């Protein structure tokens, strides 16, 4: 029970599978408590004096993603499509910003957090390799299919990590790269994945 977005996040921060009697992405109401009483790494960071931020290029309300933060971080900072003030016609994808713009927003937010002179942790959720994986011509596209989105994701992650390595706070930074869940499409190039 780790094969959809909020379930993957639950596995990461709580160390628990998300076993639900309902369709997974239906566990999202803003009025709901998200796993009340369950301890998470989010609370551990806060007890250690770290502020917590979630940065996503889509609507953080989808599937209950922001509820993880709202219910387990005392002073949550959730930055999503709405807080970036992106108009619908300025969106790159149906659901929000592509990863190229998301990484730029993340850089701006990281610099802002560093200027606050307090420890912080940040979860950045990229989405271009999600279903349906998309690339947008800024990177090599040798396959002409979803595999190109993974090539672009590698390039963008590398560029972001290179940028991080040049920042003053890098020496005190730990980076953890975690996959969301397996690719949701049935094929990746010529390979049948599921079924």
mmCIF file of C-alpha atoms in Angstrom:
data_model
loop_
_atom_site.group_PDB
_atom_site.id
_atom_site.type_symbol
_atom_site.label_atom_id
_atom_site.label_comp_id
_atom_site.label_asym_id
_atom_site.label_seq_id
_atom_site.Cartn_x
_atom_site.Cartn_y
_atom_site.Cartn_z
ATOM 1 C CA UNK A 1 0.000 0.000 0.000
ATOM 2 C CA UNK A 2 2.676 2.454 -1.099
ATOM 3 C CA UNK A 3 1.749 2.697 -4.766
ATOM 4 C CA UNK A 4 0.076 6.102 -4.966
ATOM 5 C CA UNK A 5 1.348 9.549 -4.060
ATOM 6 C CA UNK A 6 0.077 10.156 -0.530
ATOM 7 C CA UNK A 7 0.745 6.506 0.364
ATOM 8 C CA UNK A 8 4.366 6.930 -0.721
ATOM 9 C CA UNK A 9 4.644 10.100 1.358
ATOM 10 C CA UNK A 10 3.096 8.251 4.292
ATOM 11 C CA UNK A 11 5.671 5.492 3.951
ATOM 12 C CA UNK A 12 8.467 8.052 3.858
ATOM 13 C CA UNK A 13 7.483 10.224 6.819
ATOM 14 C CA UNK A 14 5.627 7.727 9.046
ATOM 15 C CA UNK A 15 7.308 4.470 8.080
ATOM 16 C CA UNK A 16 3.821 2.989 7.659
ATOM 17 C CA UNK A 17 1.858 1.588 4.730
ATOM 18 C CA UNK A 18 -1.401 3.446 4.131
ATOM 19 C CA UNK A 19 -4.039 0.732 4.548
ATOM 20 C CA UNK A 20 -7.433 2.254 3.772
ATOM 21 C CA UNK A 21 -10.899 0.813 3.195
ATOM 22 C CA UNK A 22 -11.472 3.520 0.545
ATOM 23 C CA UNK A 23 -9.812 4.467 -2.729
ATOM 24 C CA UNK A 24 -6.423 5.916 -1.712
ATOM 25 C CA UNK A 25 -6.690 9.362 -3.270
ATOM 26 C CA UNK A 26 -10.084 9.869 -1.596
ATOM 27 C CA UNK A 27 -8.304 10.329 1.747
ATOM 28 C CA UNK A 28 -7.881 14.060 1.333
ATOM 29 C CA UNK A 29 -10.521 16.172 3.074
ATOM 30 C CA UNK A 30 -8.991 19.333 4.542
ATOM 31 C CA UNK A 31 -11.106 18.771 7.660
ATOM 32 C CA UNK A 32 -9.756 15.273 8.211
ATOM 33 C CA UNK A 33 -6.966 14.476 10.549
ATOM 34 C CA UNK A 34 -4.291 12.571 8.708
ATOM 35 C CA UNK A 35 -3.254 9.526 10.761
ATOM 36 C CA UNK A 36 -3.942 11.243 14.106
ATOM 37 C CA UNK A 37 -1.619 10.039 16.831
ATOM 38 C CA UNK A 38 0.908 8.519 14.456
ATOM 39 C CA UNK A 39 4.399 9.878 15.011
ATOM 40 C CA UNK A 40 6.453 10.954 12.023
ATOM 41 C CA UNK A 41 9.839 12.245 11.053
ATOM 42 C CA UNK A 42 8.131 15.626 10.590
ATOM 43 C CA UNK A 43 7.528 15.922 14.347
ATOM 44 C CA UNK A 44 11.071 14.760 15.061
ATOM 45 C CA UNK A 45 12.487 17.513 12.858
ATOM 46 C CA UNK A 46 10.279 20.109 14.541
ATOM 47 C CA UNK A 47 11.323 18.980 18.005
ATOM 48 C CA UNK A 48 14.905 19.479 16.829
ATOM 49 C CA UNK A 49 14.127 23.100 15.913
ATOM 50 C CA UNK A 50 13.652 22.642 12.162
ATOM 51 C CA UNK A 51 10.876 24.384 10.246
ATOM 52 C CA UNK A 52 9.138 22.209 7.671
ATOM 53 C CA UNK A 53 8.162 23.013 4.109
ATOM 54 C CA UNK A 54 6.449 21.142 1.321
ATOM 55 C CA UNK A 55 6.981 22.397 -2.247
ATOM 56 C CA UNK A 56 4.856 21.017 -5.095
ATOM 57 C CA UNK A 57 3.987 22.386 -8.520
ATOM 58 C CA UNK A 58 0.430 21.070 -8.389
ATOM 59 C CA UNK A 59 -2.443 21.491 -5.935
ATOM 60 C CA UNK A 60 -1.080 20.156 -2.633
ATOM 61 C CA UNK A 61 -4.617 19.218 -1.632
ATOM 62 C CA UNK A 62 -4.645 16.393 -4.185
ATOM 63 C CA UNK A 63 -4.861 13.039 -2.489
ATOM 64 C CA UNK A 64 -4.320 14.549 0.976
ATOM 65 C CA UNK A 65 -0.672 15.479 0.429
ATOM 66 C CA UNK A 66 -0.869 18.779 2.310
ATOM 67 C CA UNK A 67 -2.863 17.167 5.150
ATOM 68 C CA UNK A 68 0.248 15.212 6.074
ATOM 69 C CA UNK A 69 1.918 18.564 6.760
ATOM 70 C CA UNK A 70 -1.098 20.413 8.161
ATOM 71 C CA UNK A 71 -1.693 17.703 10.749
ATOM 72 C CA UNK A 72 1.881 16.794 11.676
ATOM 73 C CA UNK A 73 3.826 20.066 11.532
ATOM 74 C CA UNK A 74 2.950 22.798 14.040
ATOM 75 C CA UNK A 75 3.773 25.651 11.662
ATOM 76 C CA UNK A 76 3.558 24.113 8.209
ATOM 77 C CA UNK A 77 4.760 25.895 5.101
ATOM 78 C CA UNK A 78 2.974 24.467 2.078
ATOM 79 C CA UNK A 79 3.949 26.010 -1.247
ATOM 80 C CA UNK A 80 1.951 24.786 -4.189
ATOM 81 C CA UNK A 81 0.420 25.986 -7.426
ATOM 82 C CA UNK A 82 -1.897 28.343 -5.547
ATOM 83 C CA UNK A 83 0.771 29.942 -3.364
ATOM 84 C CA UNK A 84 2.969 30.516 -6.417
ATOM 85 C CA UNK A 85 0.105 32.644 -7.794
ATOM 86 C CA UNK A 86 0.228 30.989 -11.175
ATOM 87 C CA UNK A 87 -2.800 31.699 -13.308
ATOM 88 C CA UNK A 88 -4.460 28.788 -15.076
ATOM 89 C CA UNK A 89 -3.233 30.021 -18.459
ATOM 90 C CA UNK A 90 0.344 30.186 -17.143
ATOM 91 C CA UNK A 91 0.374 26.536 -16.132
ATOM 92 C CA UNK A 92 2.716 24.248 -17.993
ATOM 93 C CA UNK A 93 0.624 21.116 -17.492
ATOM 94 C CA UNK A 94 -3.025 20.354 -16.766
ATOM 95 C CA UNK A 95 -2.316 20.102 -13.043
ATOM 96 C CA UNK A 96 0.289 22.823 -12.595
ATOM 97 C CA UNK A 97 3.922 23.734 -13.096
ATOM 98 C CA UNK A 98 6.390 21.489 -14.843
ATOM 99 C CA UNK A 99 9.487 20.438 -12.929
ATOM 100 C CA UNK A 100 11.707 23.012 -14.622
ATOM 101 C CA UNK A 101 9.675 25.847 -13.108
ATOM 102 C CA UNK A 102 9.171 23.955 -9.868
ATOM 103 C CA UNK A 103 12.928 23.683 -9.363
ATOM 104 C CA UNK A 104 13.217 27.445 -9.918
ATOM 105 C CA UNK A 105 10.495 28.081 -7.311
ATOM 106 C CA UNK A 106 12.250 25.650 -4.951
ATOM 107 C CA UNK A 107 15.555 27.538 -5.331
ATOM 108 C CA UNK A 108 13.824 30.808 -4.467
ATOM 109 C CA UNK A 109 12.155 29.241 -1.419
ATOM 110 C CA UNK A 110 15.390 27.586 -0.214
ATOM 111 C CA UNK A 111 17.252 30.894 -0.400
ATOM 112 C CA UNK A 112 14.422 32.570 1.520
ATOM 113 C CA UNK A 113 14.513 29.863 4.199
ATOM 114 C CA UNK A 114 18.292 30.137 4.504
ATOM 115 C CA UNK A 115 18.013 33.903 5.033
ATOM 116 C CA UNK A 116 15.824 33.198 8.090
ATOM 117 C CA UNK A 117 18.930 31.765 9.832
ATOM 118 C CA UNK A 118 16.999 28.836 11.315
ATOM 119 C CA UNK A 119 17.325 25.140 10.496
ATOM 120 C CA UNK A 120 14.792 23.820 8.011
ATOM 121 C CA UNK A 121 13.802 20.735 6.088
ATOM 122 C CA UNK A 122 12.048 20.703 2.749
ATOM 123 C CA UNK A 123 10.205 18.068 0.758
ATOM 124 C CA UNK A 124 10.105 18.875 -2.961
ATOM 125 C CA UNK A 125 7.730 16.777 -5.034
ATOM 126 C CA UNK A 126 8.526 16.679 -8.742
ATOM 127 C CA UNK A 127 5.845 15.402 -11.092
ATOM 128 C CA UNK A 128 6.983 15.256 -14.743
ATOM 129 C CA UNK A 129 7.592 11.503 -14.586
ATOM 130 C CA UNK A 130 4.168 10.894 -13.064
ATOM 131 C CA UNK A 131 1.390 9.526 -15.230
ATOM 132 C CA UNK A 132 1.382 10.624 -17.976
ATOM 133 C CA UNK A 133 5.132 11.283 -18.118
ATOM 134 C CA UNK A 134 5.993 14.371 -20.150
ATOM 135 C CA UNK A 135 9.053 16.056 -21.522
ATOM 136 C CA UNK A 136 9.134 19.490 -23.107
ATOM 137 C CA UNK A 137 12.032 19.801 -25.491
ATOM 138 C CA UNK A 138 14.639 21.400 -23.217
ATOM 139 C CA UNK A 139 16.552 18.129 -22.966
ATOM 140 C CA UNK A 140 17.479 15.295 -25.344
ATOM 141 C CA UNK A 141 14.452 13.362 -26.587
ATOM 142 C CA UNK A 142 15.971 10.337 -28.318
ATOM 143 C CA UNK A 143 12.983 8.030 -27.776
ATOM 144 C CA UNK A 144 9.990 10.211 -28.589
ATOM 145 C CA UNK A 145 8.003 8.678 -25.737
ATOM 146 C CA UNK A 146 7.703 8.711 -21.935
ATOM 147 C CA UNK A 147 11.326 7.621 -21.478
ATOM 148 C CA UNK A 148 12.380 11.132 -22.489
ATOM 149 C CA UNK A 149 10.672 12.528 -19.389
ATOM 150 C CA UNK A 150 12.969 10.366 -17.256
ATOM 151 C CA UNK A 151 16.017 11.660 -19.136
ATOM 152 C CA UNK A 152 14.807 15.233 -18.520
ATOM 153 C CA UNK A 153 14.180 14.430 -14.838
ATOM 154 C CA UNK A 154 17.774 13.186 -14.487
ATOM 155 C CA UNK A 155 19.144 16.357 -16.102
ATOM 156 C CA UNK A 156 17.022 18.631 -13.897
ATOM 157 C CA UNK A 157 17.875 16.764 -10.702
ATOM 158 C CA UNK A 158 21.570 16.936 -11.579
ATOM 159 C CA UNK A 159 21.362 20.680 -12.281
ATOM 160 C CA UNK A 160 19.478 21.266 -9.022
ATOM 161 C CA UNK A 161 22.015 19.274 -6.996
ATOM 162 C CA UNK A 162 24.849 21.183 -8.691
ATOM 163 C CA UNK A 163 23.158 24.450 -7.761
ATOM 164 C CA UNK A 164 22.762 23.247 -4.171
ATOM 165 C CA UNK A 165 26.456 22.384 -3.994
ATOM 166 C CA UNK A 166 27.273 26.051 -4.687
ATOM 167 C CA UNK A 167 25.127 27.428 -1.853
ATOM 168 C CA UNK A 168 26.478 28.551 1.522
ATOM 169 C CA UNK A 169 24.191 26.130 3.353
ATOM 170 C CA UNK A 170 25.305 23.082 1.346
ATOM 171 C CA UNK A 171 27.916 21.889 3.871
ATOM 172 C CA UNK A 172 25.132 21.523 6.452
ATOM 173 C CA UNK A 173 22.661 19.920 4.060
ATOM 174 C CA UNK A 174 21.552 16.309 3.796
ATOM 175 C CA UNK A 175 19.785 15.332 0.578
ATOM 176 C CA UNK A 176 17.527 12.323 0.278
ATOM 177 C CA UNK A 177 16.103 11.422 -3.137
ATOM 178 C CA UNK A 178 13.089 9.123 -2.922
ATOM 179 C CA UNK A 179 10.819 7.791 -5.644
ATOM 180 C CA UNK A 180 7.123 8.460 -5.417
ATOM 181 C CA UNK A 181 5.784 5.131 -6.670
ATOM 182 C CA UNK A 182 6.227 2.938 -9.701
ATOM 183 C CA UNK A 183 5.413 4.404 -13.092
ATOM 184 C CA UNK A 184 1.655 4.294 -13.620
ATOM 185 C CA UNK A 185 1.656 3.798 -17.389
ATOM 186 C CA UNK A 186 1.350 0.325 -18.881
ATOM 187 C CA UNK A 187 4.283 0.776 -21.270
ATOM 188 C CA UNK A 188 7.590 2.543 -21.182
ATOM 189 C CA UNK A 189 8.852 2.616 -24.728
ATOM 190 C CA UNK A 190 8.691 -0.909 -26.104
ATOM 191 C CA UNK A 191 8.460 -2.514 -22.668
ATOM 192 C CA UNK A 192 5.148 -3.728 -21.228
ATOM 193 C CA UNK A 193 5.285 -2.860 -17.514
ATOM 194 C CA UNK A 194 2.096 -4.139 -15.880
ATOM 195 C CA UNK A 195 -0.626 -6.596 -16.583
#
